[in-house]
Amino acid sequence: MAEKSNTVARRGAQVHRVSQRNRLSSWLRHHLSVALTSLQRILRTPLASFMTLAVLAIALALPSFMWTVVHNVQQFAAGWDTHPRISLYLHQQVSDERAEQMSLELMLHPGLSGVELIDRDKGLQDFARYSEFANLISLFERNPLPAVILVLPTDHTLLALQGLQQELSVLPEVQEAQLDLEWLQRLGAYLNVLERFTWVVSGLLALAVLLIVGNTLRMTLESRRDEIIVTKLVGATDAWVRRPFLYTGFWLGLCGAILASVLVFLAMEMIRAPVDRLAQLYMSSFSLQGLGAQGLTTLIAIGVALGWLGAFVSTGRHLREIEPS
Amino acid sequence: MAEIRFTNVGKRYAEGHDALIGVDFTLESGEMAFLTGHSGAGKSTLLKLIMLMERPSRGQVWVGDQELNVLPRHQIAWHRRRIGVVFQNHQLLFDRSVFDNVALPLQIAGYDPQDAARRVRAALDKVGLLMREKQNPITLSSGEQQRVGIARAIVHKPKLLLADEPTGNLDPQLSEDVMRLFEQFNRIGTTVLIASHDLSLINRMQRRTLVLRGGRLVSGG
Ligand SMILES: Nc1ncnc2c1ncn2[C@@H]1O[C@H](COP(=O)(O)OP(=O)(O)OP(=O)(O)O)[C@@H](O)[C@H]1O
Ligand SMILES: [Mg+2]
């Protein structure tokens, strides 16, 4: 860097210049040794370091966990839109024959890939089989359930589905055309809220990580004040003095992120069983995904970046204040 | 060529105390001189100005062809690397061995570790502490600590050597040895400025002597 002619003595005492190549290798050597010693320093005070790391890990784990949940819900929602359907509830006065006739007509509709008629008797049987209120039916003189035609649209885009729903709902026999997608739309909206919320939480906790690392380093800096002063007196540059602290930030971020990934793994394992049971209930092939390789890489990259940045910001300010006098 | 030049330098500390007043002198490159005066006369302050540990309140300090007032902050480290300093209060680090203390300037300058080790041992040998390299300086006597500080000041063979009471805690024999060591450096071209109370030693050395009294340079300037 700026190390050009400064080390050259003008005359007298033996001149030694550190050559360009040696300078590169000494720079690398210094980085390596500083990286190792700053890691050793962290390990030398295991309890204090563990406390800091635990706080960092929690701050990093919470948003990671939330993102993993968001991804899972997205996955789950995506798995559903493969078979949206429209339920056509027919008017009570529509006869069984007319319903039968109508379902045959609908089969010819170009926008539909499947049609299923649940006539009133079948509806009653199903109701009796699956509902706890089956005995309520006996209170009615005649079957109170409407006939239902389930249709499977070919085009799954939301616009096409809504158009089709509109078209079918105005048929004279149809009392109500219900798009089963609606709950999915609601889920999508909830998902948006959840995602936004996760961004906010992530931002706040990233700030917390910066502050934790910054504060930890400020204290380390204070405890090594004498060392900083002496090294500055014998010619250490700001960058040289700062380096070990940046590495400390790096290690804190890295170890914090690794611990966080363990926490996320444990959290996912804890919710796995109930989620699987829920998926079975919906007869979905959905299975819970963990952080994954990509999530893990992102978590570690963010941890390291925040650790380094926290160290950078805090040492930049405080190192200037520590001057020999 | 002048190695150190003070032109009308004044230093007033924050409390309003004038530590140096109108100091003018030039130390030629390759010269060896003493700086003396009563306690509180401003000797350490003068050396601190050269090291950029303090800034003058007025006047200018030149080191080589550099005027220190206009030296940018990021150049201070490079400036200090050219100077070897023996501090009045040693400024050793007690979290590492004697060897590592002396090696510090070389580490900072990026010397190859083997080369550095050789130079550190040579420097420790010169001050008679080769056998103590593995010890922590806190286990050494005050005089021994002082000599570790001297070894650290000379280990990188600086072109300018400043010493603040380098013999303050040494017996006459060791003081003599340290002075011979400084002379040896001076002979190969190092400019040497030594602050000291020890008038008998100064007299024996027969060198130019700058005398401070109450912050003013009263002779030798
Ligand atoms: N950091 C400081 N803040 C305020 N006043 C100071 C500071 N350093 C030194 N002084 C004052 O400046 C004056 C000169 O101090 P200096 O340390 O230069 O004296 P000295 O000649 O080195 O003395 P000694 O022989 O005792 O080391 C003294 O009166 C001292 O009190
Ligand atoms: Mg003094």
XYZ file of C-alpha atoms and ligand atoms in Angstrom:
578
model
C 0.000 0.000 0.000
C 1.511 3.321 1.041
C 4.587 1.477 2.189
C 6.802 2.692 -0.646
C 9.883 4.700 0.069
C 9.239 5.192 3.748
C 11.349 2.316 4.981
C 14.405 3.469 3.097
C 17.025 5.097 5.230
C 18.754 7.979 3.584
C 22.197 7.079 4.731
C 23.990 5.530 7.624
C 22.581 2.610 9.553
C 22.227 -0.448 7.413
C 19.369 -0.050 5.029
C 16.873 -2.823 4.833
C 13.962 -2.736 2.587
C 11.302 -5.356 2.672
C 10.957 -6.508 -0.916
C 7.660 -6.611 -2.778
C 7.404 -10.381 -2.684
C 8.377 -10.615 0.947
C 5.850 -7.955 1.697
C 3.053 -10.003 0.163
C 4.093 -13.132 1.989
C 4.501 -11.265 5.254
C 1.090 -9.731 4.743
C -0.415 -13.181 4.247
C 1.526 -14.549 7.176
C 0.283 -11.760 9.375
C -3.314 -12.360 8.333
C -3.005 -16.065 9.058
C -1.381 -15.593 12.430
C -3.825 -12.864 13.409
C -6.754 -15.044 12.343
C -5.471 -17.894 14.499
C -4.591 -15.823 17.537
C -7.927 -14.047 17.526
C -9.668 -17.420 17.429
C -7.467 -18.590 20.298
C -8.380 -15.483 22.244
C -12.068 -16.287 21.840
C -11.480 -19.873 22.998
C -9.323 -18.786 25.900
C -12.327 -17.285 27.684
C -14.880 -19.990 26.894
C -17.629 -18.870 29.256
C -17.658 -15.210 28.271
C -17.330 -16.127 24.615
C -20.100 -18.661 24.893
C -22.453 -16.078 26.358
C -21.778 -13.696 23.499
C -22.063 -16.478 20.946
C -25.326 -17.734 22.445
C -26.874 -14.273 22.154
C -25.574 -13.948 18.603
C -26.848 -17.416 17.729
C -30.336 -16.651 19.004
C -30.416 -13.339 17.155
C -29.386 -15.108 13.953
C -31.508 -18.221 14.491
C -34.836 -16.464 14.931
C -34.993 -14.872 11.467
C -33.533 -18.018 9.865
C -36.221 -20.080 11.507
C -38.889 -17.665 10.333
C -37.557 -17.722 6.774
C -37.542 -21.506 6.825
C -41.163 -21.491 7.938
C -42.075 -18.984 5.211
C -40.428 -21.201 2.611
C -42.252 -24.224 3.867
C -45.599 -22.482 3.735
C -44.792 -21.286 0.208
C -43.919 -24.844 -0.741
C -47.120 -26.080 0.781
C -49.202 -23.465 -1.045
C -47.461 -24.234 -4.326
C -48.302 -27.918 -3.905
C -51.995 -27.049 -3.812
C -52.517 -24.993 -6.887
C -52.044 -28.056 -9.074
C -55.708 -29.004 -8.667
C -57.975 -26.087 -8.019
C -61.640 -26.892 -8.377
C -64.968 -25.144 -8.486
C -67.934 -26.472 -6.513
C -71.317 -25.696 -8.056
C -74.111 -25.802 -5.462
C -77.388 -26.299 -7.288
C -80.773 -24.861 -6.277
C -82.963 -27.142 -4.135
C -85.683 -27.293 -6.791
C -83.351 -28.631 -9.487
C -84.306 -32.240 -10.044
C -81.845 -35.123 -9.910
C -82.359 -35.758 -13.592
C -81.618 -32.161 -14.473
C -78.474 -32.293 -12.319
C -77.376 -35.454 -14.098
C -78.089 -33.854 -17.450
C -76.200 -30.739 -16.490
C -73.084 -32.613 -15.414
C -73.054 -34.351 -18.795
C -73.306 -30.976 -20.529
C -70.451 -29.596 -18.481
C -68.225 -32.470 -19.581
C -68.318 -30.951 -23.028
C -67.180 -27.584 -21.734
C -63.719 -26.900 -23.237
C -62.458 -25.203 -20.083
C -63.000 -28.247 -17.873
C -60.905 -31.367 -17.542
C -63.189 -33.256 -15.179
C -66.717 -33.174 -13.789
C -68.134 -35.073 -10.815
C -71.720 -35.026 -9.678
C -72.499 -35.504 -6.021
C -76.278 -35.916 -6.077
C -78.384 -35.330 -3.045
C -78.448 -38.960 -1.924
C -74.705 -39.316 -2.218
C -74.288 -36.007 -0.407
C -76.442 -37.310 2.388
C -74.490 -40.558 2.636
C -71.211 -38.690 2.744
C -72.543 -36.336 5.306
C -73.777 -39.206 7.436
C -70.418 -40.915 7.157
C -68.129 -38.002 7.887
C -70.101 -35.672 10.082
C -70.789 -35.780 13.779
C -74.086 -34.083 13.088
C -75.401 -36.976 10.997
C -78.298 -37.572 13.356
C -79.412 -33.985 12.797
C -80.442 -35.041 9.311
C -83.207 -37.208 10.706
C -84.845 -34.040 12.016
C -85.576 -32.995 8.439
C -88.553 -34.374 6.597
C -86.664 -34.521 3.380
C -83.031 -34.331 2.315
C -81.922 -30.736 2.975
C -78.652 -31.010 1.067
C -78.268 -29.559 -2.414
C -76.741 -31.471 -5.294
C -73.164 -30.435 -5.963
C -71.176 -30.603 -9.193
C -67.411 -30.496 -8.800
C -65.550 -29.287 -11.869
C -61.812 -29.270 -12.526
C -60.713 -26.329 -14.693
C -57.904 -26.864 -17.202
C -56.418 -23.396 -16.929
C -55.020 -22.845 -13.438
C -54.200 -19.166 -13.645
C -56.106 -17.090 -11.160
C -57.668 -14.892 -13.840
C -58.976 -17.867 -15.846
C -60.289 -19.509 -12.696
C -62.146 -16.416 -11.626
C -63.560 -15.984 -15.151
C -64.819 -19.549 -15.143
C -66.295 -19.173 -11.675
C -68.124 -16.075 -12.903
C -69.394 -17.881 -15.986
C -70.686 -20.913 -14.074
C -72.260 -18.929 -11.271
C -74.743 -17.302 -13.656
C -76.117 -20.638 -14.904
C -79.785 -20.813 -13.908
C -79.435 -24.078 -11.950
C -76.477 -22.875 -9.966
C -77.075 -21.216 -6.651
C -73.442 -20.678 -5.834
C -70.154 -21.386 -7.587
C -67.359 -21.635 -5.070
C -63.744 -21.518 -6.130
C -61.782 -23.746 -3.741
C -58.829 -21.539 -4.384
C -60.140 -18.828 -2.157
C -58.570 -20.159 1.002
C -55.328 -20.464 -0.947
C -55.584 -16.803 -1.860
C -56.112 -16.002 1.764
C -53.118 -18.124 2.605
C -51.165 -16.140 0.000
C -52.172 -12.914 1.681
C -51.221 -14.232 5.100
C -47.965 -15.369 3.604
C -47.252 -11.856 2.341
C -47.853 -10.461 5.797
C -45.676 -13.161 7.324
C -42.932 -12.445 4.824
C -43.017 -8.703 5.497
C -42.980 -9.378 9.215
C -40.004 -11.694 8.788
C -38.130 -8.968 6.904
C -38.728 -6.521 9.742
C -37.661 -9.026 12.396
C -34.584 -9.919 10.325
C -33.621 -6.270 9.996
C -34.004 -5.593 13.701
C -32.063 -8.673 14.701
C -29.310 -7.904 12.186
C -28.984 -4.558 13.926
C -28.872 -6.387 17.261
C -26.046 -8.591 15.963
C -24.112 -5.499 14.866
C -24.561 -3.929 18.284
C -23.617 -7.089 20.180
C -20.443 -7.591 18.152
C -19.647 -3.879 18.291
C -20.056 -3.754 22.035
C -18.080 -6.936 22.639
C -15.254 -5.538 20.558
C -15.378 -2.170 22.236
C -14.763 -3.945 25.529
C -11.951 -6.074 24.119
C -10.429 -2.942 22.664
C -10.577 -1.226 26.034
C -8.952 -4.199 27.760
C -6.106 -4.143 25.240
C -5.567 -0.423 25.376
C -1.917 -0.619 26.519
C -1.078 -3.051 23.783
C -2.647 -0.800 21.171
C -0.726 2.210 22.401
C 2.614 0.418 22.438
C 2.116 -1.053 18.985
C 1.183 2.370 17.657
C 4.324 3.793 19.270
C 6.542 1.348 17.462
C 4.914 2.094 14.127
C 1.769 0.021 13.741
C -0.681 1.400 11.202
C -4.369 1.695 12.025
C -5.029 -1.233 9.706
C -2.489 -3.383 11.545
C -3.994 -2.577 14.920
C -7.483 -3.113 13.626
C -6.867 -6.463 11.969
C -7.149 -8.746 15.009
C -10.415 -7.105 15.962
C -11.856 -7.572 12.493
C -10.915 -11.227 12.692
C -12.552 -11.468 16.094
C -15.717 -10.081 14.511
C -15.370 -12.586 11.711
C -15.048 -15.520 14.117
C -17.900 -14.332 16.309
C -20.118 -14.077 13.229
C -19.046 -17.456 11.903
C -19.416 -19.328 15.196
C -22.678 -17.519 15.938
C -24.065 -18.541 12.552
C -23.008 -22.176 12.993
C -24.638 -22.293 16.427
C -27.711 -20.630 14.938
C -27.985 -23.308 12.262
C -27.956 -25.945 14.989
C -30.740 -24.087 16.783
C -32.787 -23.877 13.589
C -32.256 -27.589 12.996
C -33.489 -28.395 16.508
C -36.486 -26.100 16.143
C -37.462 -27.695 12.833
C -37.177 -31.165 14.363
C -39.473 -30.074 17.157
C -42.250 -29.027 14.806
C -41.728 -31.840 12.315
C -44.040 -34.440 13.877
C -47.126 -32.207 14.255
C -46.615 -30.755 10.761
C -46.369 -34.213 9.230
C -49.589 -35.227 10.967
C -51.272 -32.103 9.641
C -50.057 -32.834 6.115
C -51.405 -36.364 6.338
C -54.759 -34.998 7.362
C -54.863 -32.983 4.151
C -53.548 -36.015 2.278
C -50.763 -33.819 1.061
C -47.397 -35.206 0.067
C -45.896 -32.134 1.733
C -42.919 -32.701 3.986
C -41.121 -30.155 6.125
C -37.898 -28.745 4.675
C -34.990 -27.626 6.864
C -32.560 -24.774 6.177
C -31.031 -26.629 3.236
C -27.620 -25.976 1.723
C -28.662 -22.625 0.348
C -30.196 -21.470 3.621
C -27.123 -22.583 5.518
C -24.782 -20.743 3.157
C -26.877 -17.603 3.378
C -27.011 -17.793 7.172
C -23.249 -18.199 7.452
C -22.522 -15.480 4.902
C -24.813 -13.057 6.708
C -23.368 -14.014 10.103
C -19.814 -13.454 8.932
C -20.684 -10.208 7.159
C -22.478 -8.810 10.203
C -19.684 -9.874 12.561
C -17.087 -8.261 10.393
C -19.137 -5.120 9.863
C -19.868 -4.759 13.579
C -16.157 -5.010 14.291
C -15.337 -2.596 11.483
C -17.717 0.081 12.677
C -16.887 -0.196 16.362
C -13.090 -0.347 15.964
C -13.055 2.468 13.434
C -14.488 4.818 15.979
C -12.688 3.644 19.090
C -9.220 3.030 17.683
C -8.886 6.701 16.831
C -9.565 7.610 20.421
C -6.752 5.379 21.669
C -3.653 7.377 20.932
C -0.354 7.419 22.780
C 0.396 10.561 24.749
C 21.570 17.661 6.159
C 19.518 18.318 9.225
C 17.900 15.321 10.861
C 15.897 17.239 13.447
C 15.039 20.919 13.318
C 12.912 22.872 15.788
C 11.912 26.378 14.804
C 10.427 28.522 17.552
C 8.579 25.546 19.019
C 6.176 26.082 21.884
C 4.114 23.467 23.665
C 1.326 24.408 26.010
C -0.568 21.532 27.610
C -4.315 21.663 27.913
C -4.114 22.933 31.507
C -2.306 26.026 30.228
C 1.132 24.976 31.387
C 3.957 25.923 29.016
C 6.232 22.887 28.765
C 8.343 24.331 25.924
C 8.814 27.959 24.949
C 10.492 29.194 21.753
C 12.768 26.228 21.252
C 15.130 26.541 18.271
C 17.809 24.027 17.388
C 19.090 21.790 14.627
C 20.530 18.331 15.002
C 22.510 17.275 11.968
C 22.105 13.854 10.476
C 24.636 11.506 12.060
C 25.062 13.657 15.152
C 24.890 12.401 18.711
C 23.691 14.813 21.380
C 22.383 14.946 24.941
C 19.356 16.759 26.208
C 19.398 17.726 29.844
C 17.666 19.952 32.363
C 15.874 19.773 35.679
C 12.898 17.511 36.201
C 9.914 19.089 34.442
C 12.156 21.142 32.143
C 10.443 19.674 29.079
C 12.853 16.950 27.912
C 10.225 14.258 27.463
C 7.880 16.758 25.848
C 10.532 17.613 23.279
C 11.043 13.958 22.412
C 7.296 13.376 22.241
C 6.998 16.123 19.647
C 9.509 14.311 17.461
C 7.554 11.074 17.883
C 4.258 12.816 17.137
C 2.924 11.721 20.504
C 2.193 15.390 21.023
C 1.676 18.261 18.617
C 3.426 21.620 19.077
C 1.222 24.559 20.044
C 3.375 26.796 17.886
C 6.419 26.622 15.646
C 7.555 23.766 13.492
C 9.295 20.450 13.986
C 11.137 18.927 11.062
C 12.403 15.370 10.917
C 14.500 14.835 7.824
C 12.768 16.821 5.118
C 9.333 16.321 6.622
C 7.547 19.063 8.530
C 5.504 17.159 11.093
C 2.595 19.594 11.308
C 1.620 18.757 7.753
C 2.224 15.022 8.018
C -1.124 13.338 7.320
C -2.485 11.097 10.037
C -2.069 7.896 8.055
C 1.657 8.621 7.616
C 2.358 8.763 11.354
C 2.980 5.025 11.601
C 5.587 5.157 8.814
C 7.205 8.125 10.476
C 7.516 6.238 13.767
C 9.015 3.180 12.086
C 12.049 5.191 11.130
C 12.689 6.118 14.746
C 13.845 3.936 17.608
C 12.677 5.156 21.006
C 13.650 4.215 24.535
C 10.755 5.403 26.700
C 11.201 6.818 30.165
C 8.476 4.444 31.417
C 9.675 1.506 29.269
C 6.300 0.889 27.556
C 6.724 -2.885 27.573
C 3.891 -5.360 27.189
C 3.462 -7.769 30.067
C 1.280 -10.217 28.164
C 4.227 -11.600 26.197
C 7.840 -12.623 26.524
C 10.916 -10.412 26.372
C 11.587 -11.873 22.943
C 8.130 -10.926 21.633
C 8.437 -7.436 23.060
C 11.658 -6.827 21.209
C 10.279 -8.480 18.055
C 7.257 -6.177 17.926
C 8.702 -3.478 15.629
C 9.913 -6.174 13.226
C 6.555 -7.956 13.273
C 4.835 -4.703 12.465
C 7.251 -3.977 9.642
C 6.598 -7.455 8.255
C 9.994 -9.099 8.641
C 10.413 -12.758 7.878
C 10.128 -14.537 11.262
C 13.525 -16.230 10.987
C 15.247 -13.031 10.014
C 13.391 -11.270 12.824
C 14.418 -13.896 15.385
C 18.061 -13.453 14.421
C 17.851 -9.693 14.803
C 15.985 -9.914 18.107
C 18.651 -12.199 19.582
C 21.384 -9.911 18.333
C 19.694 -6.934 19.976
C 19.129 -8.812 23.240
C 22.741 -9.897 23.197
C 23.865 -6.288 22.876
C 22.019 -5.341 26.070
C 23.121 -8.538 27.859
C 19.698 -10.126 28.146
C 19.953 -13.007 25.701
C 19.364 -15.506 28.487
C 16.102 -13.803 29.461
C 14.334 -13.952 26.113
C 11.633 -16.383 27.254
C 10.813 -14.557 30.462
C 7.941 -12.168 30.930
C 9.333 -8.631 31.372
C 7.317 -8.255 34.574
C 9.709 -10.707 36.212
C 12.694 -8.509 35.379
C 14.251 -5.756 37.467
C 13.624 -2.170 36.485
C 17.082 -1.901 34.954
C 16.563 -5.077 32.992
C 13.216 -3.815 31.740
C 14.933 -0.653 30.647
C 17.431 -2.691 28.662
C 14.604 -4.643 27.010
C 13.244 -1.243 25.948
C 16.675 -0.356 24.553
C 16.853 -3.625 22.632
C 13.421 -2.920 21.143
C 14.518 0.587 20.154
C 17.567 -0.633 18.244
C 16.331 -3.940 16.856
C 15.248 -2.483 13.510
C 18.396 -0.338 13.215
C 16.567 2.973 13.027
C 18.180 5.981 11.426
C 17.103 8.133 14.353
C 17.408 6.958 17.940
C 15.711 8.825 20.787
C 16.254 7.806 24.379
C 14.461 9.227 27.395
C 16.508 8.539 30.550
C 17.846 5.271 29.147
C 20.236 4.846 32.075
C 17.900 6.028 34.829
C 17.790 2.628 36.512
C 21.198 1.302 35.528
C 24.380 1.024 37.574
C 27.417 2.978 36.350
C 28.892 0.005 34.526
C 25.695 -0.779 32.604
C 25.164 2.917 31.893
C 28.604 3.006 30.377
C 27.833 -0.082 28.255
C 24.587 1.407 27.000
C 26.379 4.625 26.046
C 28.989 2.616 24.141
C 26.143 0.855 22.343
C 24.607 4.170 21.328
C 27.989 5.418 20.164
C 28.396 2.281 18.118
C 25.125 3.000 16.358
C 26.096 6.612 15.924
C 29.339 5.547 14.235
C 27.410 3.729 11.528
C 25.344 6.833 10.857
C 22.420 6.767 13.271
C 21.435 10.147 14.653
C 21.145 9.878 18.440
C 19.423 12.186 20.938
C 19.530 11.185 24.604
C 17.593 12.910 27.383
C 19.335 12.462 30.700
C 19.834 13.872 34.204
C 23.121 12.097 34.621
C 25.524 15.030 34.357
C 28.665 13.066 35.155
C 27.874 10.632 32.376
C 27.133 13.493 29.984
C 30.404 15.176 30.898
C 32.363 12.010 30.284
C 30.809 11.541 26.854
C 32.030 14.896 25.550
C 29.121 15.426 23.189
C 26.991 18.375 22.266
C 24.515 19.016 25.068
C 21.194 20.846 24.820
C 20.097 22.292 28.146
C 16.459 23.062 28.906
C 15.360 25.216 31.785
C 11.674 25.847 32.414
C 10.869 24.923 28.835
C 13.467 27.230 27.275
C 16.604 26.050 25.553
C 19.348 27.850 27.475
C 22.420 26.326 25.885
C 23.595 24.025 23.128
C 20.994 25.249 20.594
N 0.334 15.237 29.357
C 0.619 16.330 30.080
N -0.374 17.166 30.436
C -0.109 18.266 31.143
N 1.095 18.648 31.517
C 2.135 17.882 31.196
C 1.949 16.676 30.432
N 3.148 16.105 30.233
C 4.052 16.916 30.841
N 3.435 17.964 31.390
C 4.116 19.074 32.087
O 5.066 19.649 31.225
C 6.265 19.892 31.891
C 7.433 19.237 31.214
O 7.235 17.829 31.349
P 8.295 16.773 30.791
O 7.719 15.432 31.031
O 8.603 17.137 29.393
O 9.533 17.043 31.731
P 10.921 16.264 31.782
O 11.963 17.268 31.496
O 10.859 15.072 30.916
O 10.969 15.849 33.307
P 11.602 14.523 33.955
O 13.057 14.725 33.983
O 11.016 14.498 35.314
O 11.186 13.385 33.112
C 6.093 19.433 33.328
O 5.837 20.552 34.128
C 4.877 18.564 33.294
O 4.120 18.718 34.455
Mg 10.894 13.081 31.233
